[in-house]
Short mmCIF file of C-alpha atoms in Angstrom, two decimals:
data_model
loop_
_atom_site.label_atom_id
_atom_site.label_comp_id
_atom_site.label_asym_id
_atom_site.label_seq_id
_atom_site.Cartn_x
_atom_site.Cartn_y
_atom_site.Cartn_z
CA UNK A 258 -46.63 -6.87 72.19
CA UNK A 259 -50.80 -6.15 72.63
CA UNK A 260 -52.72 -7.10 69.35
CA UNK A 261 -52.84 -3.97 67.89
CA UNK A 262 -49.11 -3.32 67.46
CA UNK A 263 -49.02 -7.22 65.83
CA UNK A 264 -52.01 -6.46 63.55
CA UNK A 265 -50.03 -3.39 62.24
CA UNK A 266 -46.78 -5.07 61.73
CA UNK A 267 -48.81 -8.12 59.96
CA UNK A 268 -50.34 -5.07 57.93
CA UNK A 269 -46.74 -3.49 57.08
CA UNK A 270 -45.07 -6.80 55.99
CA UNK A 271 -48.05 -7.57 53.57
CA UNK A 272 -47.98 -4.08 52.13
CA UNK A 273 -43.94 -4.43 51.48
CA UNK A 274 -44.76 -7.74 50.36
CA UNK A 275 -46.96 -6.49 47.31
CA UNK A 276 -44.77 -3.74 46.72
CA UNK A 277 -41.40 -6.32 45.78
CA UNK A 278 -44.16 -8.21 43.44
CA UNK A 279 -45.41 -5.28 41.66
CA UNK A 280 -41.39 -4.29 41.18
CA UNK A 281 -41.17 -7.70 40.06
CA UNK A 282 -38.94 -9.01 42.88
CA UNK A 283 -36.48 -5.94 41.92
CA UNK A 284 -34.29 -5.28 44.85
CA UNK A 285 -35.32 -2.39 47.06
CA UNK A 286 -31.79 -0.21 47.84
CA UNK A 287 -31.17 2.24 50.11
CA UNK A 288 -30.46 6.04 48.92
CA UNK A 289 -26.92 6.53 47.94
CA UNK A 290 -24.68 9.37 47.82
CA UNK A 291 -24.46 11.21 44.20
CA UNK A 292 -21.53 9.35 42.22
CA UNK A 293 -21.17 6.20 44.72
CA UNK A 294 -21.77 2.98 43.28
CA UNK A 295 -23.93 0.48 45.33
CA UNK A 296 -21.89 -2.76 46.77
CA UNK A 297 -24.91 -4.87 46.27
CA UNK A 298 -27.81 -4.98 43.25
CA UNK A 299 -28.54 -6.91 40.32
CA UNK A 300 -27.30 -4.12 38.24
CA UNK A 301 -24.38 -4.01 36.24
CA UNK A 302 -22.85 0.23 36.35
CA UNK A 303 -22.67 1.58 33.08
CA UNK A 304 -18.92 2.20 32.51
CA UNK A 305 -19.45 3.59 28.57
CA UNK A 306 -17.27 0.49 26.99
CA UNK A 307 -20.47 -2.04 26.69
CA UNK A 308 -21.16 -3.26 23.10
CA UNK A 309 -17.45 -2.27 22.48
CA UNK A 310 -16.03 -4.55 19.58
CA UNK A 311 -12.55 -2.47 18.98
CA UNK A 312 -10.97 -0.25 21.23
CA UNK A 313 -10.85 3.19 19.30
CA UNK A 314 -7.18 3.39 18.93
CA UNK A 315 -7.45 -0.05 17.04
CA UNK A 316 -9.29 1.27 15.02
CA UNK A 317 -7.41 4.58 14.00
CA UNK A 318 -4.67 2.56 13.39
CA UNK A 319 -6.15 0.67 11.18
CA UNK A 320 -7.46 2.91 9.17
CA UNK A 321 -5.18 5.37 9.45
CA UNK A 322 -2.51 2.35 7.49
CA UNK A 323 -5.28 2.40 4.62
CA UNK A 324 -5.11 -0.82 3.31
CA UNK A 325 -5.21 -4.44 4.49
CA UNK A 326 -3.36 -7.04 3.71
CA UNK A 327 -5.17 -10.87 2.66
CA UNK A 328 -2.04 -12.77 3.55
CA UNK A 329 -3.48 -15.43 6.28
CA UNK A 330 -3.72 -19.18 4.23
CA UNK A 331 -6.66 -21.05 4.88
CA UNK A 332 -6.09 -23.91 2.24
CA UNK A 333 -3.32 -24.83 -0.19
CA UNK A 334 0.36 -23.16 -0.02
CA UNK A 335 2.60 -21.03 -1.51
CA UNK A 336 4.84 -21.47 -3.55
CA UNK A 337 1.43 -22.39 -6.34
CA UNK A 338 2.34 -25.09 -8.58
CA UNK A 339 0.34 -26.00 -11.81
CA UNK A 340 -3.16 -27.18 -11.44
CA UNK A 341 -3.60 -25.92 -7.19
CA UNK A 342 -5.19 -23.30 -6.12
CA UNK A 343 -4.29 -21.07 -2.58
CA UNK A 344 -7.37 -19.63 -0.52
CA UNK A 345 -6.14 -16.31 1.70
CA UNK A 346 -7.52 -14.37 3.88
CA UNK A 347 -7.60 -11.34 5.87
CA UNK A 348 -6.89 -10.91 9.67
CA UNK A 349 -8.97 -9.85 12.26
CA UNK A 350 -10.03 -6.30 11.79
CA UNK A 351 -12.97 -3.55 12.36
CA UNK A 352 -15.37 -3.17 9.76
CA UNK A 353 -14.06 -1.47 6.71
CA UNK A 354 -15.71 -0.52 2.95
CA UNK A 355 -13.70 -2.51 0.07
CA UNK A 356 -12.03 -0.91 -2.84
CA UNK A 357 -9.15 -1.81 -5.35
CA UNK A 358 -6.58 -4.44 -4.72
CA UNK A 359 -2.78 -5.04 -5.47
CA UNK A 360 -1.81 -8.45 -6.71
CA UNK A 361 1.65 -9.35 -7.26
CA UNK A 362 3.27 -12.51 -7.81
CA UNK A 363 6.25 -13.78 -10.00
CA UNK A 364 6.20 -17.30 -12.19
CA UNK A 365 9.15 -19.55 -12.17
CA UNK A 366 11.45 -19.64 -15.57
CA UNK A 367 10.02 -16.17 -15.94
CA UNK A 368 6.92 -17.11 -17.07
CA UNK A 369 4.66 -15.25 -18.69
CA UNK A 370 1.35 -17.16 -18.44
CA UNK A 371 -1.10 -14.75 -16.48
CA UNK A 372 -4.11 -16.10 -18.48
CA UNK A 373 -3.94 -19.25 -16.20
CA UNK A 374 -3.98 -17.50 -12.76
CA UNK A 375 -7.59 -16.73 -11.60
CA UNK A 376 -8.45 -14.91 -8.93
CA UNK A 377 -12.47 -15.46 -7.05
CA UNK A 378 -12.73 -13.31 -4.07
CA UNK A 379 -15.72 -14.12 -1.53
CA UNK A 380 -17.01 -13.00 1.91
CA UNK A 381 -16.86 -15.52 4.18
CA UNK A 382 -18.60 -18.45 2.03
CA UNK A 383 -20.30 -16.07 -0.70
CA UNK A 384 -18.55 -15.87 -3.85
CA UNK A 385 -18.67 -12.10 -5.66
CA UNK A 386 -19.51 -11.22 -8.44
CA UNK A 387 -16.58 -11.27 -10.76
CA UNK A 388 -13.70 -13.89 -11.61
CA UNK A 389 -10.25 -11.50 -12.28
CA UNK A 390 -7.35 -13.18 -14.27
CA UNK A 391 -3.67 -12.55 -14.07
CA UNK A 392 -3.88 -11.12 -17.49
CA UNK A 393 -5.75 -7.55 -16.19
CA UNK A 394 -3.38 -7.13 -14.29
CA UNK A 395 -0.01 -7.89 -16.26
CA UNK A 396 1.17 -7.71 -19.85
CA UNK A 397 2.85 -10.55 -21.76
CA UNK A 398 6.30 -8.99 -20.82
CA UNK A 399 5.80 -8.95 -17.35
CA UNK A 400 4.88 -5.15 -17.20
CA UNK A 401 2.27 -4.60 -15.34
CA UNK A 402 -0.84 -2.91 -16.57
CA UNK A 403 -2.17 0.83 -16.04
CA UNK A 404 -1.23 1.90 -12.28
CA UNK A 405 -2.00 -2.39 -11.76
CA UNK A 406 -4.88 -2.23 -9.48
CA UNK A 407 -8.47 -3.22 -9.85
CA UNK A 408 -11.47 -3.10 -8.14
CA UNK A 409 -12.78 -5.85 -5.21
CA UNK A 410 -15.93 -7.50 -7.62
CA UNK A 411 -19.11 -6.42 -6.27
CA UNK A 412 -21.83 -8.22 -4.11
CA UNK A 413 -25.24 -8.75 -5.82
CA UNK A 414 -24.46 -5.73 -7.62
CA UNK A 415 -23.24 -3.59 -4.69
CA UNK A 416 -20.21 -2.24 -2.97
CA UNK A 417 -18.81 -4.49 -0.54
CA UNK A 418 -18.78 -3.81 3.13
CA UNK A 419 -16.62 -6.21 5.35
CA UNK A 420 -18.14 -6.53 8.96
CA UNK A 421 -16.16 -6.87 12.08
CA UNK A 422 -17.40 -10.51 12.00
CA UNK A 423 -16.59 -11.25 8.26
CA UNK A 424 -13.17 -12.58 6.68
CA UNK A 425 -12.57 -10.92 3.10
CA UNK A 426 -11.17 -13.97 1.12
CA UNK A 427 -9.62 -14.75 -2.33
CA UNK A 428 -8.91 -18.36 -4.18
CA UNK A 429 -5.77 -17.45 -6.52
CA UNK A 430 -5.97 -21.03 -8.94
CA UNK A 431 -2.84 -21.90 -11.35
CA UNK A 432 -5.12 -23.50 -13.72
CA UNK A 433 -2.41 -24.07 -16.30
CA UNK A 434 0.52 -26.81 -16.48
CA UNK A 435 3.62 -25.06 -16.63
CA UNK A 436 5.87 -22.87 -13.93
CA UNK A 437 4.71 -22.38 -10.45
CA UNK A 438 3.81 -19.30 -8.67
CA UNK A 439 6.73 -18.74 -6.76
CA UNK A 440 5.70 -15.84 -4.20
CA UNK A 441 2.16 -13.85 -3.86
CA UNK A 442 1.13 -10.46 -2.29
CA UNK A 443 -2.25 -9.30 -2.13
CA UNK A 444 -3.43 -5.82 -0.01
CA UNK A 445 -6.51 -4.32 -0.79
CA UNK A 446 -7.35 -0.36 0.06
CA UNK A 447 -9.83 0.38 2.12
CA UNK A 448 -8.70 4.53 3.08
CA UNK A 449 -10.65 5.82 -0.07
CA UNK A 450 -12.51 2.57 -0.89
CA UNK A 451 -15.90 3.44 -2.16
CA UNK A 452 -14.54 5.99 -4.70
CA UNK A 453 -11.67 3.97 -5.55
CA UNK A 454 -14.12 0.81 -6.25
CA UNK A 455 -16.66 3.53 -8.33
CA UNK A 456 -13.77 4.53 -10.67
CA UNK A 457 -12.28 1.12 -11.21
CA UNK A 458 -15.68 0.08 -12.10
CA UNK A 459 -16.53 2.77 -14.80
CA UNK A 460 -13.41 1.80 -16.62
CA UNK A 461 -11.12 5.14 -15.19
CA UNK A 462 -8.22 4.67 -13.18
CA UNK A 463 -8.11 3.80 -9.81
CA UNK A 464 -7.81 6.60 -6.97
CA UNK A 465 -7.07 4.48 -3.72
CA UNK A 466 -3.41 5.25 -3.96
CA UNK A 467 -3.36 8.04 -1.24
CA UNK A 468 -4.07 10.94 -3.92
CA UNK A 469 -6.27 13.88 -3.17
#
């Protein structure tokens, strides 16, 4: 090889050298074919699933069933006896806007205490803004009251959206002395939930039930 051809190679490498440092050491690849992925790079191929939480027909189903049930214990058990308290929770699911809830429950010897069952809901760790007791929702005779929903309690004065992330919980506490809570289930709506939590709030009844 005669010194030119060396001086020019020399000059080539440099120049392809200063080319991968401005490109910041990106890997130079040779021109595909339209539509065929490369075998080698430092690229991942964008497939259209990244920054997927839920697949969509999770979460069709989901809401499609509007309304979710808060029946996973955290602390405590059921059956409730005097003086305990229970702390459920919802499952896994995609994010969903609260609205009214369904508690039902039944006291031993036929009880009729409601007054003594309270009912704090939080997200995650951060109590709402309202404390519920038995007594909204049932009469002394066991009846229950109006169409016997009311409405998830607000969060700092706002409806209250449950991220994919966030559990939806409740504390149901027998804070009297006499016959335990023998059975408990709890659903909230979520398929009309920001109407359903506006009526329940301005005193009307609630419209999660499926109605038009």
């Amino acid at each position: 090889m005669n010194s030119e051809n060396e001086a020019n190679l020399k000059l080539f490498a440099r120049e392809i050298v200063a080319e991968m440092v401005r490109s910041n050491g990106a890997q130079m690849l040779p021109a595909t074919t339209a539509g065929v992925l490369q075998a080698c790079g430092t690229m991942v191929p964008t497939n259209g699933c990244e920054n997927l939480l839920y697949a969509p027909i999770t979460t069709q189903r989901f809401y499609r069933g509007g309304r979710t049930d808060i029946n996973v214990v955290l602390e405590g058990q059921i059956p409730l006896v005097p003086g305990s308290s229970v702390l459920l929770a919802q499952d896994v699911r995609p994010p969903w806007a609260t609205g009214c809830y369904s508690l039902r429950y039944r006291f031993a010897n036929n009880g009729n205490n409601h007054d003594e069952v309270q009912i704090e809901w939080f997200l995650d760790a951060e109590q709402l803004d309202t404390k519920h007791y038995g007594s909204e929702i049932y009469n002394n005779d066991g009846t229950v009251i109006g169409d016997g929903l009311l409405p998830i309690p607000l969060a700092m004065g706002q409806h209250c959206c449950v991220g994919g992330n966030n559990r939806l919980r409740v504390r149901i506490s027998h804070t009297g002395n006499n016959n335990q809570i023998e059975n408990i289930r709890l659903f909230v709506h979520h398929g009309k939930g920001i109407q359903c939590c506006s009526s329940c709030s301005m005193g009307r009844s609630c419209d999660c039930g499926g109605k038009a």
